[in-house]
JSON list of C-alpha atoms in Angstrom, two decimals:
[
{"chain": "A", "resi": 6, "resn": "UNK", "atom": "CA", "xyz": [132.90, 243.94, 143.43]},
{"chain": "A", "resi": 7, "resn": "UNK", "atom": "CA", "xyz": [136.12, 246.12, 143.81]},
{"chain": "A", "resi": 8, "resn": "UNK", "atom": "CA", "xyz": [138.85, 246.10, 141.17]},
{"chain": "A", "resi": 9, "resn": "UNK", "atom": "CA", "xyz": [142.38, 245.53, 142.58]},
{"chain": "A", "resi": 10, "resn": "UNK", "atom": "CA", "xyz": [145.66, 245.85, 140.76]},
{"chain": "A", "resi": 11, "resn": "UNK", "atom": "CA", "xyz": [145.76, 241.84, 139.89]},
{"chain": "A", "resi": 12, "resn": "UNK", "atom": "CA", "xyz": [142.06, 241.83, 139.03]},
{"chain": "A", "resi": 13, "resn": "UNK", "atom": "CA", "xyz": [138.87, 241.60, 140.89]},
{"chain": "A", "resi": 14, "resn": "UNK", "atom": "CA", "xyz": [139.18, 240.90, 144.60]},
{"chain": "A", "resi": 15, "resn": "UNK", "atom": "CA", "xyz": [137.60, 237.45, 145.60]},
{"chain": "A", "resi": 16, "resn": "UNK", "atom": "CA", "xyz": [134.30, 237.06, 147.39]},
{"chain": "A", "resi": 17, "resn": "UNK", "atom": "CA", "xyz": [135.60, 233.88, 148.94]},
{"chain": "A", "resi": 18, "resn": "UNK", "atom": "CA", "xyz": [138.13, 234.15, 151.91]},
{"chain": "A", "resi": 19, "resn": "UNK", "atom": "CA", "xyz": [141.41, 232.40, 151.12]},
{"chain": "A", "resi": 20, "resn": "UNK", "atom": "CA", "xyz": [144.48, 231.51, 153.53]},
{"chain": "A", "resi": 21, "resn": "UNK", "atom": "CA", "xyz": [146.77, 232.33, 150.57]},
{"chain": "A", "resi": 22, "resn": "UNK", "atom": "CA", "xyz": [148.75, 235.67, 150.41]},
{"chain": "A", "resi": 23, "resn": "UNK", "atom": "CA", "xyz": [151.00, 237.38, 147.96]},
{"chain": "A", "resi": 24, "resn": "UNK", "atom": "CA", "xyz": [153.59, 240.00, 149.37]},
{"chain": "A", "resi": 25, "resn": "UNK", "atom": "CA", "xyz": [154.93, 242.17, 146.39]},
{"chain": "A", "resi": 26, "resn": "UNK", "atom": "CA", "xyz": [158.05, 244.21, 146.34]},
{"chain": "A", "resi": 27, "resn": "UNK", "atom": "CA", "xyz": [159.60, 242.87, 149.31]},
{"chain": "A", "resi": 28, "resn": "UNK", "atom": "CA", "xyz": [162.88, 244.22, 147.81]},
{"chain": "A", "resi": 29, "resn": "UNK", "atom": "CA", "xyz": [164.69, 244.48, 144.59]},
{"chain": "A", "resi": 30, "resn": "UNK", "atom": "CA", "xyz": [167.52, 242.12, 144.15]},
{"chain": "A", "resi": 31, "resn": "UNK", "atom": "CA", "xyz": [168.28, 243.27, 140.46]},
{"chain": "A", "resi": 32, "resn": "UNK", "atom": "CA", "xyz": [169.11, 246.82, 141.75]},
{"chain": "A", "resi": 33, "resn": "UNK", "atom": "CA", "xyz": [171.61, 245.25, 144.43]},
{"chain": "A", "resi": 34, "resn": "UNK", "atom": "CA", "xyz": [173.84, 243.65, 141.87]},
{"chain": "A", "resi": 35, "resn": "UNK", "atom": "CA", "xyz": [173.33, 240.39, 143.39]},
{"chain": "A", "resi": 36, "resn": "UNK", "atom": "CA", "xyz": [174.53, 237.20, 141.69]},
{"chain": "A", "resi": 37, "resn": "UNK", "atom": "CA", "xyz": [172.94, 233.82, 141.58]},
{"chain": "A", "resi": 38, "resn": "UNK", "atom": "CA", "xyz": [174.30, 232.59, 144.94]},
{"chain": "A", "resi": 39, "resn": "UNK", "atom": "CA", "xyz": [173.40, 235.77, 146.50]},
{"chain": "A", "resi": 40, "resn": "UNK", "atom": "CA", "xyz": [169.86, 235.52, 145.28]},
{"chain": "A", "resi": 41, "resn": "UNK", "atom": "CA", "xyz": [169.38, 232.18, 146.87]},
{"chain": "A", "resi": 42, "resn": "UNK", "atom": "CA", "xyz": [170.62, 233.58, 150.14]},
{"chain": "A", "resi": 43, "resn": "UNK", "atom": "CA", "xyz": [168.37, 236.70, 149.74]},
{"chain": "A", "resi": 44, "resn": "UNK", "atom": "CA", "xyz": [165.41, 234.32, 149.24]},
{"chain": "A", "resi": 45, "resn": "UNK", "atom": "CA", "xyz": [166.24, 232.37, 152.14]},
{"chain": "A", "resi": 46, "resn": "UNK", "atom": "CA", "xyz": [166.38, 235.46, 154.25]},
{"chain": "A", "resi": 47, "resn": "UNK", "atom": "CA", "xyz": [162.99, 236.78, 153.15]},
{"chain": "A", "resi": 48, "resn": "UNK", "atom": "CA", "xyz": [161.43, 233.17, 153.49]},
{"chain": "A", "resi": 49, "resn": "UNK", "atom": "CA", "xyz": [162.69, 233.26, 157.26]},
{"chain": "A", "resi": 50, "resn": "UNK", "atom": "CA", "xyz": [161.54, 236.70, 157.85]},
{"chain": "A", "resi": 51, "resn": "UNK", "atom": "CA", "xyz": [158.02, 235.86, 156.51]},
{"chain": "A", "resi": 52, "resn": "UNK", "atom": "CA", "xyz": [158.01, 232.69, 158.53]},
{"chain": "A", "resi": 53, "resn": "UNK", "atom": "CA", "xyz": [158.83, 234.99, 161.85]},
{"chain": "A", "resi": 54, "resn": "UNK", "atom": "CA", "xyz": [156.41, 237.51, 161.04]},
{"chain": "A", "resi": 55, "resn": "UNK", "atom": "CA", "xyz": [153.49, 235.46, 159.48]},
{"chain": "A", "resi": 56, "resn": "UNK", "atom": "CA", "xyz": [153.41, 232.91, 162.44]},
{"chain": "A", "resi": 57, "resn": "UNK", "atom": "CA", "xyz": [151.83, 235.72, 164.41]},
{"chain": "A", "resi": 58, "resn": "UNK", "atom": "CA", "xyz": [148.80, 235.49, 162.29]},
{"chain": "A", "resi": 59, "resn": "UNK", "atom": "CA", "xyz": [148.30, 231.69, 162.43]},
{"chain": "A", "resi": 60, "resn": "UNK", "atom": "CA", "xyz": [150.21, 228.46, 161.64]},
{"chain": "A", "resi": 61, "resn": "UNK", "atom": "CA", "xyz": [152.14, 228.86, 158.13]},
{"chain": "A", "resi": 62, "resn": "UNK", "atom": "CA", "xyz": [151.71, 225.87, 155.83]},
{"chain": "A", "resi": 63, "resn": "UNK", "atom": "CA", "xyz": [154.18, 226.94, 152.89]},
{"chain": "A", "resi": 64, "resn": "UNK", "atom": "CA", "xyz": [156.47, 230.13, 152.07]},
{"chain": "A", "resi": 65, "resn": "UNK", "atom": "CA", "xyz": [157.88, 230.65, 148.78]},
{"chain": "A", "resi": 66, "resn": "UNK", "atom": "CA", "xyz": [160.33, 233.53, 147.68]},
{"chain": "A", "resi": 67, "resn": "UNK", "atom": "CA", "xyz": [160.41, 233.96, 143.99]},
{"chain": "A", "resi": 68, "resn": "UNK", "atom": "CA", "xyz": [164.27, 234.63, 143.39]},
{"chain": "A", "resi": 69, "resn": "UNK", "atom": "CA", "xyz": [163.92, 234.60, 139.49]},
{"chain": "A", "resi": 70, "resn": "UNK", "atom": "CA", "xyz": [161.73, 237.68, 139.53]},
{"chain": "A", "resi": 71, "resn": "UNK", "atom": "CA", "xyz": [163.05, 241.33, 138.97]},
{"chain": "A", "resi": 72, "resn": "UNK", "atom": "CA", "xyz": [161.16, 241.99, 142.29]},
{"chain": "A", "resi": 73, "resn": "UNK", "atom": "CA", "xyz": [160.65, 239.30, 144.83]},
{"chain": "A", "resi": 74, "resn": "UNK", "atom": "CA", "xyz": [157.02, 238.10, 145.06]},
{"chain": "A", "resi": 75, "resn": "UNK", "atom": "CA", "xyz": [156.75, 236.11, 148.37]},
{"chain": "A", "resi": 76, "resn": "UNK", "atom": "CA", "xyz": [153.85, 233.57, 148.52]},
{"chain": "A", "resi": 77, "resn": "UNK", "atom": "CA", "xyz": [152.66, 232.32, 151.65]},
{"chain": "A", "resi": 78, "resn": "UNK", "atom": "CA", "xyz": [149.93, 230.23, 152.97]},
{"chain": "A", "resi": 79, "resn": "UNK", "atom": "CA", "xyz": [148.27, 229.89, 156.39]},
{"chain": "A", "resi": 80, "resn": "UNK", "atom": "CA", "xyz": [146.56, 226.76, 157.74]},
{"chain": "A", "resi": 81, "resn": "UNK", "atom": "CA", "xyz": [142.81, 227.35, 157.92]}
]
């Protein structure tokens, strides 16, 4: 089994994906209100692009992290 950055890859197919380093809000000097707007923008972009691969069930951008980690789940 191949070892990845987050640990070994899963032998089971999963509809959940993690997008790392979408952009770095801390380096942009964004305040709390701006972080929420940036998170909403990332979610909208992921919904637009992700829908090409199937129906999206859930999208979430972590506005509290130093770099945005965006999680999304496709329907099976």
